[in-house]
XYZ file of C-alpha atoms in Angstrom:
311
model
C -17.918 -9.933 -10.835
C -16.782 -6.996 -12.965
C -14.519 -4.112 -12.146
C -15.641 -0.716 -13.443
C -13.604 2.456 -13.111
C -13.127 5.392 -15.458
C -15.345 3.665 -18.008
C -13.278 0.449 -18.113
C -14.842 -2.963 -17.523
C -13.531 -6.506 -17.362
C -14.100 -9.753 -15.529
C -12.390 -10.551 -12.249
C -8.713 -11.462 -12.390
C -7.779 -14.445 -10.239
C -4.423 -14.257 -8.503
C -4.069 -17.437 -6.495
C -0.809 -16.332 -4.870
C 0.552 -12.958 -3.761
C 4.084 -12.041 -2.671
C 4.750 -9.115 -0.323
C 8.371 -7.967 -0.548
C 10.089 -6.401 2.429
C 11.083 -2.769 2.688
C 10.365 -1.328 6.121
C 8.101 1.696 5.879
C 8.173 1.431 2.091
C 5.567 -1.284 2.632
C 2.938 1.402 3.209
C 2.924 1.483 -0.588
C 1.669 -2.124 -0.589
C -1.085 -1.201 1.860
C -2.319 1.647 -0.342
C -2.145 -0.517 -3.468
C -4.079 -3.306 -1.722
C -6.809 -0.933 -0.537
C -7.614 -0.069 -4.158
C -6.953 -3.338 -5.962
C -8.276 -5.966 -3.538
C -11.962 -4.894 -3.614
C -11.861 -3.988 -7.309
C -10.660 -7.458 -8.317
C -12.195 -9.284 -5.354
C -8.735 -10.683 -4.612
C -8.896 -13.883 -2.567
C -5.456 -15.462 -2.810
C -4.906 -19.002 -1.616
C -1.335 -18.316 -0.446
C 0.570 -15.191 0.557
C 4.361 -15.223 0.887
C 5.926 -12.317 2.745
C 9.151 -11.176 4.332
C 10.178 -8.553 6.894
C 7.825 -5.545 6.995
C 5.957 -7.098 4.069
C 4.931 -9.861 6.486
C 3.722 -7.269 8.993
C 1.752 -5.558 6.230
C 0.164 -8.788 4.973
C -0.968 -9.619 8.505
C -2.245 -6.091 9.128
C -4.430 -6.194 6.013
C -6.367 -9.168 7.405
C -6.220 -8.421 11.136
C -6.982 -4.722 11.058
C -6.959 -1.960 8.449
C -4.412 0.457 7.058
C -6.252 3.627 8.080
C -6.268 2.536 11.715
C -2.557 1.745 11.484
C -1.734 5.128 9.975
C -3.700 6.855 12.741
C -1.879 4.770 15.359
C 1.512 5.891 14.078
C 0.419 9.532 13.871
C -0.480 9.397 17.560
C 2.462 7.234 18.627
C 5.030 9.414 16.882
C 3.484 12.743 17.859
C 6.374 13.332 20.276
C 8.739 13.294 17.274
C 11.131 10.567 18.409
C 14.530 10.534 16.794
C 15.992 7.584 14.927
C 19.157 7.729 16.982
C 19.901 8.548 20.634
C 23.709 8.487 20.881
C 23.605 9.727 24.468
C 22.062 6.394 25.488
C 25.388 4.683 24.859
C 26.235 5.601 28.441
C 22.805 4.896 29.922
C 22.214 1.344 30.956
C 18.997 -0.134 29.552
C 18.236 2.860 27.318
C 18.262 2.006 23.605
C 20.371 3.931 21.138
C 17.882 2.976 18.411
C 14.180 3.135 19.399
C 12.990 1.083 16.430
C 12.556 -2.301 18.083
C 10.392 -0.984 20.897
C 8.197 1.053 18.577
C 7.844 -1.791 16.074
C 6.986 -4.437 18.665
C 4.440 -2.170 20.382
C 2.792 -1.407 17.048
C 2.529 -5.099 16.159
C 0.945 -5.850 19.514
C -1.571 -3.027 19.159
C -2.475 -3.594 15.522
C -2.484 -7.389 15.120
C -2.555 -8.683 18.709
C -5.431 -9.740 20.933
C -8.783 -10.247 19.211
C -7.255 -9.076 15.938
C -4.891 -12.041 16.012
C -7.857 -14.415 16.149
C -9.488 -12.613 13.231
C -6.265 -13.000 11.243
C -6.032 -16.732 11.954
C -9.696 -17.313 11.106
C -10.033 -15.167 7.986
C -6.659 -14.815 6.254
C -5.354 -17.111 3.531
C -2.283 -19.156 4.324
C 0.490 -16.644 5.042
C 4.064 -17.911 4.806
C 6.699 -15.743 6.472
C 10.302 -16.045 5.313
C 13.312 -15.386 7.520
C 17.024 -16.109 7.236
C 19.324 -18.427 9.163
C 22.912 -17.251 9.576
C 25.759 -19.234 7.954
C 27.352 -21.931 10.080
C 30.796 -20.407 9.603
C 29.718 -17.110 11.180
C 28.497 -16.195 14.629
C 25.324 -14.109 14.962
C 27.142 -10.798 15.429
C 29.685 -11.314 12.655
C 26.865 -12.472 10.363
C 25.207 -9.090 10.842
C 28.210 -7.213 9.475
C 28.964 -9.653 6.653
C 25.331 -10.007 5.633
C 24.529 -6.293 5.598
C 27.709 -5.492 3.664
C 26.926 -8.102 1.002
C 23.257 -7.081 0.849
C 24.033 -3.397 0.292
C 26.873 -4.015 -2.150
C 24.641 -6.121 -4.352
C 21.648 -3.801 -3.996
C 23.486 -0.653 -5.045
C 26.008 -2.167 -7.457
C 24.033 -4.794 -9.388
C 20.411 -3.861 -8.499
C 19.081 -7.393 -9.146
C 15.426 -8.228 -8.846
C 16.415 -11.378 -6.946
C 19.802 -11.185 -5.181
C 22.262 -14.074 -4.869
C 25.074 -12.890 -2.581
C 23.350 -13.934 0.637
C 22.880 -17.512 -0.500
C 26.461 -17.650 -1.732
C 27.651 -16.637 1.728
C 25.598 -19.407 3.324
C 22.468 -17.601 4.524
C 19.561 -20.035 4.257
C 15.850 -19.522 3.847
C 13.496 -20.700 6.567
C 9.718 -20.351 6.497
C 6.951 -20.468 9.103
C 3.193 -20.170 8.664
C 1.188 -17.501 10.453
C -1.557 -20.077 10.978
C 0.846 -22.234 13.006
C 1.363 -19.469 15.582
C -0.436 -20.458 18.791
C -0.551 -16.947 20.250
C -0.107 -13.352 19.199
C 3.254 -13.405 20.991
C 4.332 -16.234 18.675
C 3.259 -14.225 15.639
C 5.016 -11.056 16.780
C 8.195 -13.061 17.417
C 7.961 -14.516 13.899
C 7.550 -11.096 12.267
C 10.420 -9.667 14.316
C 12.588 -12.629 13.265
C 11.742 -11.961 9.618
C 12.571 -8.255 10.130
C 15.681 -8.714 12.277
C 18.130 -6.011 11.190
C 20.681 -5.083 13.859
C 21.376 -2.488 15.151
C 17.747 -1.382 14.694
C 16.530 -4.614 16.290
C 18.357 -7.087 18.516
C 19.166 -10.539 17.170
C 16.058 -12.709 17.351
C 16.192 -16.441 18.044
C 13.849 -19.208 16.879
C 14.308 -22.782 18.073
C 17.466 -21.608 19.819
C 19.071 -20.446 16.573
C 19.793 -16.894 15.462
C 17.716 -15.370 12.677
C 18.090 -12.365 10.432
C 15.898 -10.409 8.063
C 14.639 -12.727 5.333
C 15.828 -10.199 2.780
C 19.353 -11.465 3.386
C 18.352 -14.378 1.154
C 15.840 -12.598 -1.083
C 13.760 -9.527 -0.307
C 11.209 -10.638 -2.911
C 10.486 -14.214 -1.775
C 8.843 -15.667 -4.868
C 10.336 -19.071 -4.062
C 8.142 -19.275 -0.949
C 4.894 -19.612 -2.907
C 4.079 -22.874 -4.681
C 5.820 -23.518 -7.986
C 3.055 -23.936 -10.516
C 0.578 -22.820 -7.876
C -1.382 -20.517 -10.114
C -1.255 -16.865 -11.200
C 1.014 -14.893 -8.881
C 1.076 -11.173 -8.098
C 4.344 -9.792 -6.692
C 4.336 -6.448 -4.848
C 7.828 -4.999 -4.573
C 8.562 -1.765 -2.722
C 11.779 -0.593 -4.352
C 12.234 0.934 -7.799
C 13.954 -1.274 -10.369
C 14.808 1.189 -13.167
C 15.264 -1.544 -15.772
C 11.570 -2.413 -15.474
C 8.279 -0.640 -16.070
C 5.932 -0.076 -13.098
C 4.223 -3.334 -14.070
C 6.056 -6.236 -15.725
C 6.014 -10.015 -16.119
C 8.946 -12.288 -15.200
C 8.711 -16.060 -15.127
C 4.962 -15.904 -15.613
C 4.540 -13.792 -12.476
C 3.079 -10.277 -12.569
C 5.306 -7.802 -10.715
C 4.220 -4.330 -9.664
C 6.605 -1.682 -8.353
C 6.129 1.936 -7.245
C 5.927 4.327 -10.174
C 8.535 6.521 -8.480
C 10.776 6.326 -5.446
C 8.614 6.177 -2.349
C 8.861 9.197 -0.013
C 9.842 7.319 3.158
C 12.994 5.461 4.222
C 12.920 1.893 5.552
C 13.448 2.509 9.260
C 12.437 6.176 9.596
C 10.269 6.720 12.673
C 10.368 10.522 12.489
C 8.019 11.266 9.573
C 4.539 9.660 9.790
C 3.345 12.159 7.185
C 5.597 10.335 4.711
C 3.854 7.059 5.570
C 0.623 8.602 4.314
C 2.321 9.962 1.198
C 3.689 6.477 0.493
C 0.243 4.954 1.124
C -1.329 7.468 -1.284
C 1.279 6.624 -3.932
C 0.262 2.977 -3.560
C -3.375 3.902 -4.113
C -2.487 5.898 -7.222
C -0.375 3.039 -8.567
C -3.229 0.658 -7.794
C -5.528 2.673 -10.040
C -2.893 2.615 -12.782
C -2.564 -1.157 -12.342
C -6.301 -1.639 -12.842
C -6.233 0.527 -15.942
C -3.346 -1.499 -17.360
C -5.210 -4.760 -16.838
C -8.254 -3.353 -18.573
C -6.317 -2.268 -21.644
C -3.296 -4.612 -21.969
C -4.242 -8.209 -22.864
C -0.693 -9.531 -22.370
C -0.981 -8.851 -18.629
C -4.417 -10.407 -18.419
C -2.977 -13.504 -20.032
C -0.308 -13.765 -17.346
C -2.990 -13.539 -14.690
C -5.265 -16.053 -16.443
C -8.465 -14.060 -16.134
C -11.592 -16.122 -15.576
C -14.258 -16.106 -18.213
C -14.305 -13.936 -21.303
C -12.656 -10.547 -20.921
C -14.230 -7.438 -22.353
C -13.269 -3.789 -22.260
C -14.788 -0.505 -23.223
C -13.357 2.997 -23.339
């Protein structure tokens, strides 16, 4: 199979593994990127590793489609909900943050029911990473300590792969989507991987508290198989020290070409979801152009067959 766009041609690139980083609504960028790149390269990965909203996005791409999801959020958020309802502090049973309810309902609508069966039957192996809290902390204290360490490292050091969480004792745990018996099991797994109080309550698996898998690493490259073949990593945050597309450890990383328009947990601006999605599409086109013209990237992806290009 050959990809042809803007006069450029080359044989199909084989990425055997793909990593979906977390990032809340920034992950709409991944969805837009995937819509362009997957059919162009006939991407059929053997393994997908994902965390937090990246896990929700990976599942959505096989259970449903991004356009349907965008339309769902346009309708669901038409009443312009706020991100914070401080008055609910004094109302029993009324959430101060609406995020958990909106997120869970969206997962049920977009990947539940018959769509769950389609996901199980048609998707590659999807591994979802989540974090276990340190033994020396309780669930609630772990929230404060973990978020403080996460944000300090993110804004101070800006590493591609953070280390503070592991140093504090947060541990990686992984579950496969294909091992979920029901859509409820899958939704619980994604919520566990996305667990970020106060936006969501603490989620428990096997009787033990979980937190967002990004507390260990928001770009879970260690969840795919070491030596498991060419790997594509889709991050959702800008790393200024790197170009939009770069190679580290033999893996091909792609990041947004500019800061995405939407914030992680913003449920007030569905128009920004579409802007972020469109940025992903544009960056997907740029990615394809780079592969057609830059042999060093094709080498990292181990293209099949002879590669040719034409202007």
